[in-house]
Coordinates of C-alpha atoms (C1' of nucleotides) and ligand atoms in Angstrom, one line a residue:
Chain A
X1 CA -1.3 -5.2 12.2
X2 CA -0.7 -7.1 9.3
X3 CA -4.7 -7.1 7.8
X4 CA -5.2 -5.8 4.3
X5 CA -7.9 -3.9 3.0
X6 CA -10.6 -5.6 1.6
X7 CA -9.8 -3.8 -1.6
X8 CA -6.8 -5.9 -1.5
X9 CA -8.5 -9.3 -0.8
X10 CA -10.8 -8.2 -4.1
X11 CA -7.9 -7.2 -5.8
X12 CA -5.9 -10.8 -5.5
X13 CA -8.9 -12.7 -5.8
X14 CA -9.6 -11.1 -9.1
X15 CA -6.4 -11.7 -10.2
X16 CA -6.6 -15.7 -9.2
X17 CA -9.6 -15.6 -11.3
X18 CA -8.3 -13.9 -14.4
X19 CA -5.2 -15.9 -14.4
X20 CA -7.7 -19.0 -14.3
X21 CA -9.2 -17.6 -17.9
X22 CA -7.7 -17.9 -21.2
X23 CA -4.8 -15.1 -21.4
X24 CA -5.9 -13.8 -24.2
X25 CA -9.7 -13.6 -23.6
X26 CA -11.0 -11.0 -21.2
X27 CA -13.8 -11.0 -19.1
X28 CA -16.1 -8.4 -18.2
X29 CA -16.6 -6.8 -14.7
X30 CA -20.5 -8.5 -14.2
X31 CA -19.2 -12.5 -14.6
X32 CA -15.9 -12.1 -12.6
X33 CA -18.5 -10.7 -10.2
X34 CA -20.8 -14.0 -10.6
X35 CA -17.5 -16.3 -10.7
X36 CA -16.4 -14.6 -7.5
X37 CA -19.0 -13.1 -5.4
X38 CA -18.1 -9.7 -5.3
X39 CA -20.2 -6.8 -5.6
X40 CA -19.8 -6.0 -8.9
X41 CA -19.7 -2.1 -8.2
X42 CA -16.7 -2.9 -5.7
X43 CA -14.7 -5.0 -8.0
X44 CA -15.1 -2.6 -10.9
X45 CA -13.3 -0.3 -8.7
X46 CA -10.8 -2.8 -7.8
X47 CA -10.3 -3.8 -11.7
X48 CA -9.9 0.5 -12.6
X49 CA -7.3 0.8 -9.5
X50 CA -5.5 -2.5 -10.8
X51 CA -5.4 -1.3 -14.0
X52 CA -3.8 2.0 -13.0
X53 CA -1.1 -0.3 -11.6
X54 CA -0.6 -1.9 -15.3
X55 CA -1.5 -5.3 -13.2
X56 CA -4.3 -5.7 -16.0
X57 CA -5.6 -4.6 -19.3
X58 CA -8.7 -3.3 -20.0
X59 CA -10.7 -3.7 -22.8
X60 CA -13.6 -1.7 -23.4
X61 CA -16.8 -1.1 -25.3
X62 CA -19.3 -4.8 -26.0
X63 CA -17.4 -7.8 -25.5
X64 CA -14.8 -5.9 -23.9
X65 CA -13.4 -6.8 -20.4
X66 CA -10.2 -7.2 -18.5
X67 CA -7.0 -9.8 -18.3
X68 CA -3.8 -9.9 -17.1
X69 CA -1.1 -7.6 -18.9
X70 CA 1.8 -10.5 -18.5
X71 CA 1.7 -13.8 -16.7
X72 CA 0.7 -14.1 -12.9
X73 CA 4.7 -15.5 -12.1
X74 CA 5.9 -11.6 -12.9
X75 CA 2.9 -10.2 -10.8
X76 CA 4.2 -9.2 -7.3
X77 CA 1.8 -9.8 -4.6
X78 CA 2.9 -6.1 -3.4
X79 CA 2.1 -5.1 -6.7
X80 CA -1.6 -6.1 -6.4
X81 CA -2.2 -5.0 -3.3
X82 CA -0.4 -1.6 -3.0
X83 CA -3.3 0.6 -4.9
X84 CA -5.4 -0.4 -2.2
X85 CA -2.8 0.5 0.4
X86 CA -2.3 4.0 1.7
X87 CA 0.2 2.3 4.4
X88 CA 3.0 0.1 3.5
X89 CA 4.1 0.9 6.9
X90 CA 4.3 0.0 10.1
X91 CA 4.6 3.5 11.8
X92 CA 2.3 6.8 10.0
X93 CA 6.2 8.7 10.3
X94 CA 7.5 6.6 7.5
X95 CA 4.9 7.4 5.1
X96 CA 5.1 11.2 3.2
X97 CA 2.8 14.0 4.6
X98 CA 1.5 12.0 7.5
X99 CA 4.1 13.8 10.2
X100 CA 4.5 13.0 14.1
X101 CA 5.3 15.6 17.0
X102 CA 7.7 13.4 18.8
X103 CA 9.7 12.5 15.8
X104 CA 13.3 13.8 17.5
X105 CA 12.7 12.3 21.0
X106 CA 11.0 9.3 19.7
X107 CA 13.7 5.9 20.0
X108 CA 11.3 4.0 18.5
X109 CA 11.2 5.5 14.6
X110 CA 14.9 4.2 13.7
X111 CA 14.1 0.7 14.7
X112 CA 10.7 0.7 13.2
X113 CA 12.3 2.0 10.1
X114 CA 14.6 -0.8 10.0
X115 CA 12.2 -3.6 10.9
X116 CA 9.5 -2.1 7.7
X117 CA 12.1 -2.7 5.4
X118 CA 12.5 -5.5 6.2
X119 CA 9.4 -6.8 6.3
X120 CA 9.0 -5.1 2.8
X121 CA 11.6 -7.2 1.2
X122 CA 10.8 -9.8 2.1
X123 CA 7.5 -9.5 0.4
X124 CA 9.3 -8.6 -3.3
X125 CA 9.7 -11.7 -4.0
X126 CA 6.4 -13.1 -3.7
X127 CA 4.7 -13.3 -7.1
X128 CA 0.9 -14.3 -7.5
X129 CA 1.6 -17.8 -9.2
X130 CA 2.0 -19.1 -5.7
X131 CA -1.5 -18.2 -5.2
X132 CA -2.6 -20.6 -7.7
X133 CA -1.7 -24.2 -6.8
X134 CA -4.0 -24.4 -3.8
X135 CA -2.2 -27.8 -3.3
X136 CA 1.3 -26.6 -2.5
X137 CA -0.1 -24.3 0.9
X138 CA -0.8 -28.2 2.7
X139 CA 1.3 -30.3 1.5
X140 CA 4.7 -30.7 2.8
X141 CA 8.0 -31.1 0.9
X142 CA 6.0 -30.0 -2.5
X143 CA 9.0 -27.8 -3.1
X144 CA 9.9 -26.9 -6.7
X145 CA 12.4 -25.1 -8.4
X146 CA 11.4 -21.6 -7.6
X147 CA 11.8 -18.9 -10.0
X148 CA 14.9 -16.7 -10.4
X149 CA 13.0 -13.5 -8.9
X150 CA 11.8 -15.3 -5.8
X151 CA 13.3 -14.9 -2.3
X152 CA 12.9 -16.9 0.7
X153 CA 9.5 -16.5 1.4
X154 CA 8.0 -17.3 -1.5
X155 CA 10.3 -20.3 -1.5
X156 CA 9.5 -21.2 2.0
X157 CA 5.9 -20.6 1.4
X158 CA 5.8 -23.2 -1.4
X159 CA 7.7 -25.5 1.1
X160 CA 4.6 -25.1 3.4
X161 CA 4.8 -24.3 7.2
X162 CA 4.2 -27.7 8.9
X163 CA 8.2 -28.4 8.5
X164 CA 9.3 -26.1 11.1
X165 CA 6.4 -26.0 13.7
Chain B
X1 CA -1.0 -3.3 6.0
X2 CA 1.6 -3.7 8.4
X3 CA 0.4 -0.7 10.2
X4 CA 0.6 -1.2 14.1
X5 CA -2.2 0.7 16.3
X6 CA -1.3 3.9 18.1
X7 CA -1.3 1.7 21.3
X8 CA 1.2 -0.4 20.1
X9 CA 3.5 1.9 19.6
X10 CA 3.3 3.6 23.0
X11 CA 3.2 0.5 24.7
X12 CA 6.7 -0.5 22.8
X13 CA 8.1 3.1 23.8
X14 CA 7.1 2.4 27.0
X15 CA 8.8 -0.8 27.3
X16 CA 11.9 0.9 25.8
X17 CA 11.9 3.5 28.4
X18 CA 11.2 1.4 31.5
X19 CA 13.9 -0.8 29.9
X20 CA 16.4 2.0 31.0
X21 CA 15.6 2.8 34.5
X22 CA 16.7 0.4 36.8
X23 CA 15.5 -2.9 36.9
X24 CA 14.1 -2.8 40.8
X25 CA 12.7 0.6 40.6
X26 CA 9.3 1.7 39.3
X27 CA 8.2 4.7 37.5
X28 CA 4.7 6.4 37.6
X29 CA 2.8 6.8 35.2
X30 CA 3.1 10.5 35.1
X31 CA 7.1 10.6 35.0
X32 CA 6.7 8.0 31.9
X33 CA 4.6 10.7 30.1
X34 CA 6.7 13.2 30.7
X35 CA 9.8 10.9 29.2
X36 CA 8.4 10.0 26.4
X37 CA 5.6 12.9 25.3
X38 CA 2.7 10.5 25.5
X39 CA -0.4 11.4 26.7
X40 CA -0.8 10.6 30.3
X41 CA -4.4 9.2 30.2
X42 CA -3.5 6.9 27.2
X43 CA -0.5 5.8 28.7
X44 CA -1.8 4.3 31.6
X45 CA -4.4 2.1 29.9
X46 CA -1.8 1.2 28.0
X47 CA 0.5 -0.1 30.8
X48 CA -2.9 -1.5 31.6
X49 CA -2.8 -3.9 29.3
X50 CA 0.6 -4.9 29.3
X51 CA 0.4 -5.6 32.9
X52 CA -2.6 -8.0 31.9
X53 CA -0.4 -9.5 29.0
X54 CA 1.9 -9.9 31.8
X55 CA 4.6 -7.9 30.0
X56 CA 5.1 -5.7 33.1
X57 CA 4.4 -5.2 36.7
X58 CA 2.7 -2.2 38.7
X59 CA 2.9 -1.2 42.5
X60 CA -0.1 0.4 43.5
X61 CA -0.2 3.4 46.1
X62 CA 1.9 6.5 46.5
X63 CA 5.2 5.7 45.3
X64 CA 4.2 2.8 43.2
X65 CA 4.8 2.4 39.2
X66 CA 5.2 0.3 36.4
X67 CA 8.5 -1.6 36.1
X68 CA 9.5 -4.3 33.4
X69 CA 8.9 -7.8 34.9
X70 CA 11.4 -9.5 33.3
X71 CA 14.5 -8.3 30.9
X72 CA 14.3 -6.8 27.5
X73 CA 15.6 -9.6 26.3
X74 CA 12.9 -12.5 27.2
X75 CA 10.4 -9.4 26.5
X76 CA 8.8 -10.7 22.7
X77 CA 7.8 -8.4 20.4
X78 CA 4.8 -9.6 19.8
X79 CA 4.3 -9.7 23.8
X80 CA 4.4 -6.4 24.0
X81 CA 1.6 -5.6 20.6
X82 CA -0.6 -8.5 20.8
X83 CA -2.8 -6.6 23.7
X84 CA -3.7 -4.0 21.2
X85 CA -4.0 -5.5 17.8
X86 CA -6.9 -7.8 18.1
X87 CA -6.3 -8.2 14.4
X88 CA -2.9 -10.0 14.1
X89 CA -4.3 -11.4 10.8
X90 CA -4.0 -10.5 7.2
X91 CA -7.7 -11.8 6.2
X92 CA -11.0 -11.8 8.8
X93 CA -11.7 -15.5 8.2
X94 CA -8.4 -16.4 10.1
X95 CA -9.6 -14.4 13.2
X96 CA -12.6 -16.4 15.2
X97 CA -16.2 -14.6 15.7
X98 CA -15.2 -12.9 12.0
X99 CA -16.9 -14.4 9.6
X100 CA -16.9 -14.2 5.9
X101 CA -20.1 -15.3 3.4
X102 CA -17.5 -16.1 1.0
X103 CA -15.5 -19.1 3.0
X104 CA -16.1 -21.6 1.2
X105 CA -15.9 -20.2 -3.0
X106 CA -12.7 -18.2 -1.8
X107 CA -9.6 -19.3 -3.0
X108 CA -7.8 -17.0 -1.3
X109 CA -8.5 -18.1 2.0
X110 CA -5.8 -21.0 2.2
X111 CA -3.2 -18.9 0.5
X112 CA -3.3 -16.0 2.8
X113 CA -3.4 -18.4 5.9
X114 CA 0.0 -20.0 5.2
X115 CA 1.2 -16.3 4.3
X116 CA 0.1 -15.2 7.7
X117 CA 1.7 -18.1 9.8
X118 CA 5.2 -17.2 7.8
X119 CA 5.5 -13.7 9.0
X120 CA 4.0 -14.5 12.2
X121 CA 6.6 -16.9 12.6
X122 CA 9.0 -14.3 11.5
X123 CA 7.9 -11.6 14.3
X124 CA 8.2 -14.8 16.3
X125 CA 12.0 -14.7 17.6
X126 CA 12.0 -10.7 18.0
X127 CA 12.8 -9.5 21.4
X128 CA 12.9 -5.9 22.9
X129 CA 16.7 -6.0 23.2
X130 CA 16.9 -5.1 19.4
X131 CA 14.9 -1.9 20.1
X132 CA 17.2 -0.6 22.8
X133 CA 20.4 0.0 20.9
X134 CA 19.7 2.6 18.1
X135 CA 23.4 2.5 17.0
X136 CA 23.0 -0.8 15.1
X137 CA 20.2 0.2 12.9
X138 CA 22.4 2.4 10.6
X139 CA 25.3 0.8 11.3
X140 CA 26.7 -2.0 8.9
X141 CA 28.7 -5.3 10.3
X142 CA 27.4 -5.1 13.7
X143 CA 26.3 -8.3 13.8
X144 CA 26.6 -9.9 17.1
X145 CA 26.3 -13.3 18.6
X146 CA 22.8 -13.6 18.8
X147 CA 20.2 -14.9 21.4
X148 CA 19.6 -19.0 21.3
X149 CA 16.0 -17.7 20.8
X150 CA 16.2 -15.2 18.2
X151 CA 15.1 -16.5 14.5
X152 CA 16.8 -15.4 11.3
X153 CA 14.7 -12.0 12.2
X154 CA 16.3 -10.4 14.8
X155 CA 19.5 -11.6 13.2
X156 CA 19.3 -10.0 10.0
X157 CA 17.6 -6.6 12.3
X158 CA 20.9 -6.6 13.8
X159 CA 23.0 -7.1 10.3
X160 CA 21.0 -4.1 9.2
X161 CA 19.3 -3.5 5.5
X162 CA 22.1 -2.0 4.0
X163 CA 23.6 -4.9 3.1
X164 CA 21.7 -6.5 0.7
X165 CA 20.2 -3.5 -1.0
Chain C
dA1 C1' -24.4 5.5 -38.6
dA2 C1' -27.0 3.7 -34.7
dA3 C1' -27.4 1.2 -30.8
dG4 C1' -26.0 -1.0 -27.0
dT5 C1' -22.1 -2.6 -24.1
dA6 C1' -18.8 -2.0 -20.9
dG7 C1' -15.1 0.7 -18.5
dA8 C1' -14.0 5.4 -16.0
dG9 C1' -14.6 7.9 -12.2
dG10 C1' -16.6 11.0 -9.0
dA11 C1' -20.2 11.9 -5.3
dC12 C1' -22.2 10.2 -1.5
dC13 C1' -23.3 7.5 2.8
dA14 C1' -23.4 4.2 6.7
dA15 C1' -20.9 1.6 9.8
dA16 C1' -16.9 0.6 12.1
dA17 C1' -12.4 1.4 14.0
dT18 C1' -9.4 4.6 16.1
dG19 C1' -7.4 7.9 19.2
dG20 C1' -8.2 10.3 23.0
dT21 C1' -10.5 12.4 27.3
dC22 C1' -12.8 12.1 31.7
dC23 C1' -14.2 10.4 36.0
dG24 C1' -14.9 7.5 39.8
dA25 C1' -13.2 3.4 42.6
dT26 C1' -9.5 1.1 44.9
dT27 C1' -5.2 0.4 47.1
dT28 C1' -1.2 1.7 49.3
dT29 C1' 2.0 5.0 51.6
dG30 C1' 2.8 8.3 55.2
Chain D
dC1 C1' -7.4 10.4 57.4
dA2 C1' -5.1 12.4 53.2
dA3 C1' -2.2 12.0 49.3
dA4 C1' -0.5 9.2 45.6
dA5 C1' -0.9 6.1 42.5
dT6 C1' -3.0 2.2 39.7
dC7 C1' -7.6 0.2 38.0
dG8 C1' -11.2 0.2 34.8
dG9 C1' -15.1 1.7 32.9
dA10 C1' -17.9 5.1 30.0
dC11 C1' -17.8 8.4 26.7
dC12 C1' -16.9 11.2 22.5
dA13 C1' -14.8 13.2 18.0
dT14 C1' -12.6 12.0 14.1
dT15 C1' -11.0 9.1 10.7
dT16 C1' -11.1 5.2 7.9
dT17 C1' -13.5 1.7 5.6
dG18 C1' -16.7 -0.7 2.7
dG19 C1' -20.2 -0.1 -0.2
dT20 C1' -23.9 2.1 -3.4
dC21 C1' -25.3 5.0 -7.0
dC22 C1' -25.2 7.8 -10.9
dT23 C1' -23.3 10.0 -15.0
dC24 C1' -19.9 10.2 -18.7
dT25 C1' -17.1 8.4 -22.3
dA26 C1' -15.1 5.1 -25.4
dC27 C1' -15.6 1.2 -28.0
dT28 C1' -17.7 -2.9 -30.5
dT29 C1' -21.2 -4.8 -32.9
dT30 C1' -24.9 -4.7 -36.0
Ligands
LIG201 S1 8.0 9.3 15.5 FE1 7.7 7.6 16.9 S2 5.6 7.9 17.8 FE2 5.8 9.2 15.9 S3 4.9 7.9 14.2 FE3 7.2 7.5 14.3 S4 7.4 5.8 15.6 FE4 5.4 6.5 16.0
LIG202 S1 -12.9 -16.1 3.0 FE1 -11.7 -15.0 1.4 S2 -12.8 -13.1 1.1 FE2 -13.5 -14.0 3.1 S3 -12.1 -13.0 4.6 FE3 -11.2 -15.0 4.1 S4 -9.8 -14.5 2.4 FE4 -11.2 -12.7 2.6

DNA sequence: AAAGTAGAGGACCAAAATGGTCCGATTTTG
DNA sequence: CAAAATCGGACCATTTTGGTCCTCTACTTT
């Protein structure tokens, strides 16, 4: 439960890196490799499928390489991470074509249902600017203003999570 | 991500179905399978394990069985998964024994460890009495009194997701 | 225009996780 | 003792995952 792919841990730590470069500069597939240890076959990968999600732009041909397409605060983290996710859900009946043979005795789907959506929302609001400040995650009482699309996790994420332990 | 093993979900439709036979009986494991369309063989290593996580109890012998060893209520959710998801972490380097070359150069490390301590803490408060009445899933308003050790969780489970959509 | 750079994308493969079956041992009832 | 039931493992087939490799195409630079 819970782990991502490792396409997904590629995919956000490519764009931490990116949004560390100059926003209109790109960078090419072989030094985001050296800057973050990635195989470099793997992350070209990554970069195509994040690309495909309009997460980045690509620029191609010598000199060419990829950036952000906007700024890493209107970056969902679902939207990083969901190329690389066949399953953004908890049971395989709530995903299309994957179908179950106890689907009408089965009292588990409804609640399931209802807990994934859940869950799910309260991931939209978490945008990949929070990723950034490695400062906030340990320090307590850092909170800030918090952007207009943010719900509470992002905002409680920011506030750290030695408060309430 | 989010995806629970096939264990996990047998072993919470277990719980939900040994929630509704009487509290001082048992059941075997065949009747269970035949209730609730599970394989036999997988169910009983299932109710294995939650014997071992202490979730329920068994009776050995001819007429034994597995009964609930305490109510629904003081039953966790994550009681009842933990046994089977030896990965209740988003990233490997927050699991022990699973090591990653990149510890130290990843930035993402941090980050994802305060985002997995949230929506742990989330899961935290959810008990097996939300699974056992299907009615207030769908329905709107329902919201009840609440358990003193429910977090804001179960709470909004019970409120449904219609409301904010 | 030529040359070289860099992304696009599919084919392929090895290792690991998953889901499931089977079988023998043990304990209790009758 | 025999039947009924849990206990607990070994075992296997399939799928998923993570990763490499190779070719093609588009673009920039010279
Ligand atoms: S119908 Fe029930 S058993 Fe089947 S996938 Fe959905 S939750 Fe799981
Ligand atoms: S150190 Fe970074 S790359 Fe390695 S498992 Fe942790 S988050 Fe993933």
């Amino acid at each position: 439960m819970f782990k991502v792919s490792r396409k997904s841990e590629y995919a956000l730590i490519a764009v931490q890196q990116l949004a560390r470069s100059l926003p209109d500069r790109v960078v090419s597939v072989a030094d985001l490799s050296q800057q973050t240890q990635v195989p470099a076959d793997v992350l070209a990968k990554v970069l195509q499928g994040l690309k495909r999600a309009g997460v980045v732009r690509a620029v191609k041909g010598a000199g060419g390489g990829y950036g952000l397409s906007r700024s890493p605060a209107e970056i969902r983290f679902l939207d990083v991470v969901q190329p690389f996710e066949d399953k953004l859900a908890m049971v395989s009946c709530q995903m299309p074509s994957h179908e179950c043979e106890r689907l009408d005795t089965c009292s588990l789907r409804d609640p399931m249902a209802a807990l994934n959506a859940f869950v799910l929302r309260q991931f939209e609001g978490l945008t990949m600017d929070v990723f950034l400040v490695p400062h906030q995650w340990i320090a307590v009482g850092t909170r800030g203003a918090g952007h207009p699309h943010e719900t509470s996790l992002a905002r409680r994420l920011r506030a750290s999570d030695a408060a309430s332990g």
